[in-house]
Short mmCIF file of C-alpha atoms in Angstrom, two decimals:
data_model
loop_
_atom_site.label_atom_id
_atom_site.label_comp_id
_atom_site.label_asym_id
_atom_site.label_seq_id
_atom_site.Cartn_x
_atom_site.Cartn_y
_atom_site.Cartn_z
CA MET M 25 190.98 104.90 31.00
CA GLN M 26 192.89 102.86 32.93
CA SER M 27 193.28 103.81 36.82
CA ASN M 28 196.12 102.43 38.75
CA GLY M 29 196.49 101.60 42.24
CA ASP M 30 197.04 105.24 43.94
CA GLU M 31 194.17 106.27 42.13
CA GLU M 32 190.38 106.43 42.71
CA GLU M 33 188.10 104.80 40.25
CA GLU M 34 185.64 108.19 39.33
CA HIS M 35 181.41 107.58 40.25
CA HIS M 36 179.26 109.62 38.93
CA ASP M 37 176.20 109.39 41.20
CA VAL M 38 172.83 111.62 40.75
CA HIS M 39 171.83 112.85 44.27
CA PHE M 40 168.93 114.96 44.71
CA THR M 41 168.51 116.94 47.46
CA GLU M 42 165.32 118.98 47.61
CA ASN M 43 161.87 116.37 48.20
CA ILE M 44 160.91 115.83 44.73
CA SER M 45 157.39 114.92 46.02
CA SER M 46 156.95 118.89 46.78
CA HIS M 47 156.66 119.06 43.54
CA ALA M 48 154.35 116.82 43.13
CA GLU M 49 151.50 119.04 43.70
CA ILE M 50 149.06 122.21 41.87
CA THR M 51 150.85 124.74 43.27
CA ALA M 52 148.68 127.75 44.12
CA ILE M 53 150.55 131.39 44.82
CA LYS M 54 148.44 133.96 46.17
CA HIS M 55 149.81 137.71 44.89
CA SER M 56 146.93 139.28 46.76
CA ASN M 57 143.61 139.06 47.49
CA THR M 58 141.87 139.63 44.35
CA TYR M 59 144.93 137.43 41.62
CA TRP M 60 146.14 133.77 42.13
CA ILE M 61 148.28 132.16 39.71
CA ILE M 62 148.11 128.55 39.87
CA GLN M 63 150.99 126.77 38.21
CA LEU M 64 149.85 123.13 36.35
CA GLY M 65 153.78 121.98 35.97
CA PHE M 66 154.35 120.31 32.43
CA LEU M 67 152.18 119.63 29.61
CA LYS M 68 152.52 117.48 26.40
CA SER M 69 150.29 119.42 23.36
CA ASN M 70 147.95 117.59 21.36
CA HIS M 71 146.58 116.17 24.55
CA LYS M 72 142.82 117.04 26.76
CA TYR M 73 143.31 117.28 31.21
CA SER M 74 141.04 117.13 33.37
CA ILE M 75 141.90 119.32 36.21
CA GLN M 76 140.90 119.27 40.10
CA PHE M 77 142.45 121.62 42.86
CA GLN M 78 141.27 123.86 45.62
CA LEU M 79 141.96 127.03 46.55
CA LEU M 80 141.49 127.15 50.41
CA ASP M 81 141.82 131.32 51.86
CA GLU M 82 139.18 133.33 54.64
CA HIS M 83 138.93 135.90 51.81
CA LEU M 84 137.73 133.70 49.05
CA ASN M 85 133.98 133.94 50.33
CA LYS M 86 130.40 134.49 48.51
CA PHE M 87 131.55 133.91 45.24
CA HIS M 88 128.66 132.08 43.38
CA GLU M 89 129.94 131.73 39.67
CA CYS M 90 133.62 130.98 38.14
CA ARG M 91 134.16 131.95 34.56
CA THR M 92 136.90 131.93 30.97
CA LYS M 93 136.83 134.42 29.08
CA ALA M 94 134.18 134.05 26.11
CA GLU M 95 136.48 133.26 22.94
CA SER M 96 138.52 129.97 25.17
CA LEU M 97 138.44 127.39 23.00
CA CYS M 98 140.91 125.61 25.35
CA LEU M 99 140.29 126.14 29.11
CA SER M 100 136.62 124.96 30.32
CA VAL M 101 135.01 124.67 34.38
CA ASP M 102 133.44 121.72 34.51
CA SER M 103 132.72 122.76 38.30
CA PHE M 104 133.09 124.71 40.54
CA ASP M 105 131.98 124.16 44.15
CA GLU M 106 132.34 125.83 48.03
CA VAL M 107 134.99 123.89 50.14
CA GLN M 108 135.50 124.40 53.51
CA GLY M 109 137.90 127.44 53.44
CA GLY M 110 137.89 127.68 49.36
CA TYR M 111 136.64 126.40 46.58
CA ARG M 112 136.76 123.47 44.63
CA PHE M 113 137.71 123.19 41.16
CA LYS M 114 136.85 120.92 38.25
CA LEU M 115 138.45 121.72 34.93
CA GLN M 116 139.63 120.41 31.07
CA LEU M 117 142.09 122.14 29.43
CA THR M 118 143.36 120.91 26.27
CA THR M 119 147.02 121.83 24.81
CA ILE M 120 147.04 122.46 21.42
CA LYS M 121 150.76 123.53 20.53
CA ASP M 122 153.72 123.74 22.43
CA GLY M 123 155.62 127.05 25.06
CA LEU M 124 153.92 128.82 27.88
CA TYR M 125 150.34 128.49 28.53
CA ARG M 126 148.22 131.30 30.47
CA GLU M 127 144.74 132.12 30.44
CA GLU M 128 142.51 133.71 33.69
CA LEU M 129 140.03 132.25 35.28
CA THR M 130 137.15 134.98 37.18
CA LEU M 131 135.49 134.71 40.30
CA LEU M 132 132.51 136.54 40.24
CA SER M 133 130.73 137.68 43.34
CA ASN M 134 126.98 140.04 44.00
CA GLU M 135 129.37 142.13 47.84
CA LYS M 136 133.22 141.60 47.05
CA GLN M 137 134.87 143.04 43.53
CA PRO M 138 135.92 140.12 41.20
CA VAL M 139 139.31 137.17 41.88
CA SER M 140 141.77 136.56 39.33
CA VAL M 141 142.77 133.34 38.87
CA ALA M 142 145.10 133.26 36.32
CA ILE M 143 146.17 129.27 35.23
CA THR M 144 149.65 128.93 33.23
CA ALA M 145 151.37 125.53 32.44
CA ARG M 146 154.62 124.24 30.35
CA ILE M 147 153.32 122.69 26.82
CA LEU M 148 155.88 119.94 25.51
CA LYS M 149 156.09 119.92 21.88
CA LYS M 150 155.40 115.82 20.65
CA ASP M 151 159.28 115.48 20.32
CA GLN M 152 159.93 116.67 24.17
CA GLY M 153 159.51 113.82 26.57
CA THR M 154 156.13 112.82 27.73
CA PRO M 155 155.73 114.88 31.41
CA MET M 156 155.41 113.36 35.19
CA LEU M 157 151.83 114.57 35.56
CA LYS M 158 151.15 116.96 39.09
CA GLU M 159 148.84 114.96 41.61
CA GLY M 160 144.97 116.68 40.00
CA ILE M 161 145.81 116.20 36.43
CA HIS M 162 144.68 113.19 34.55
CA CYS M 163 144.94 112.43 30.43
CA ILE M 164 141.50 111.83 29.40
CA GLU M 165 142.41 111.62 25.64
CA THR M 166 145.20 112.21 22.91
CA LEU M 167 144.43 114.73 19.96
CA ASN M 168 145.22 113.72 16.56
CA THR M 169 147.00 116.04 14.40
CA MET M 170 147.25 116.57 10.50
CA GLU M 171 151.33 114.93 11.68
CA ASP M 172 149.85 111.43 12.97
CA SER M 173 146.88 111.33 10.23
CA ASP M 174 147.52 108.91 7.78
CA MET M 175 144.51 110.87 6.25
CA SER M 176 147.30 113.09 4.68
CA ASP M 177 148.31 113.34 1.30
CA TRP M 178 151.91 114.01 2.60
#
């Protein structure tokens, strides 16, 4: 398209109104004293991640154990440590298929009602790009799939 001297040239610039650094951290949302949601953001399918985050709240005290569901094949608790004002979690998450991921941890106490901590993420397919991982999330392994394998008969 030609422009004459009277027309201004059209410019296409991208402007971000938000500070994107606020999206670089794992988000912890407190729904009640007994229910939290942890948002991990975007992860890639067929990968294993190491995840570290803290929950800081005055109501989070006197818990002695953190459990996943017995049948969980994807999420495991490496450590669960008390820190000043809350707890530090170290988890391993294996992403097997794409879509929304949600699994709950349970904090147990002899003196208090259990607390549920929902771990949520959006898992991307192989062809959907590479997500920017939030602080505290590290990819520790890429898993081979049948379609990636040289041993496939197809």
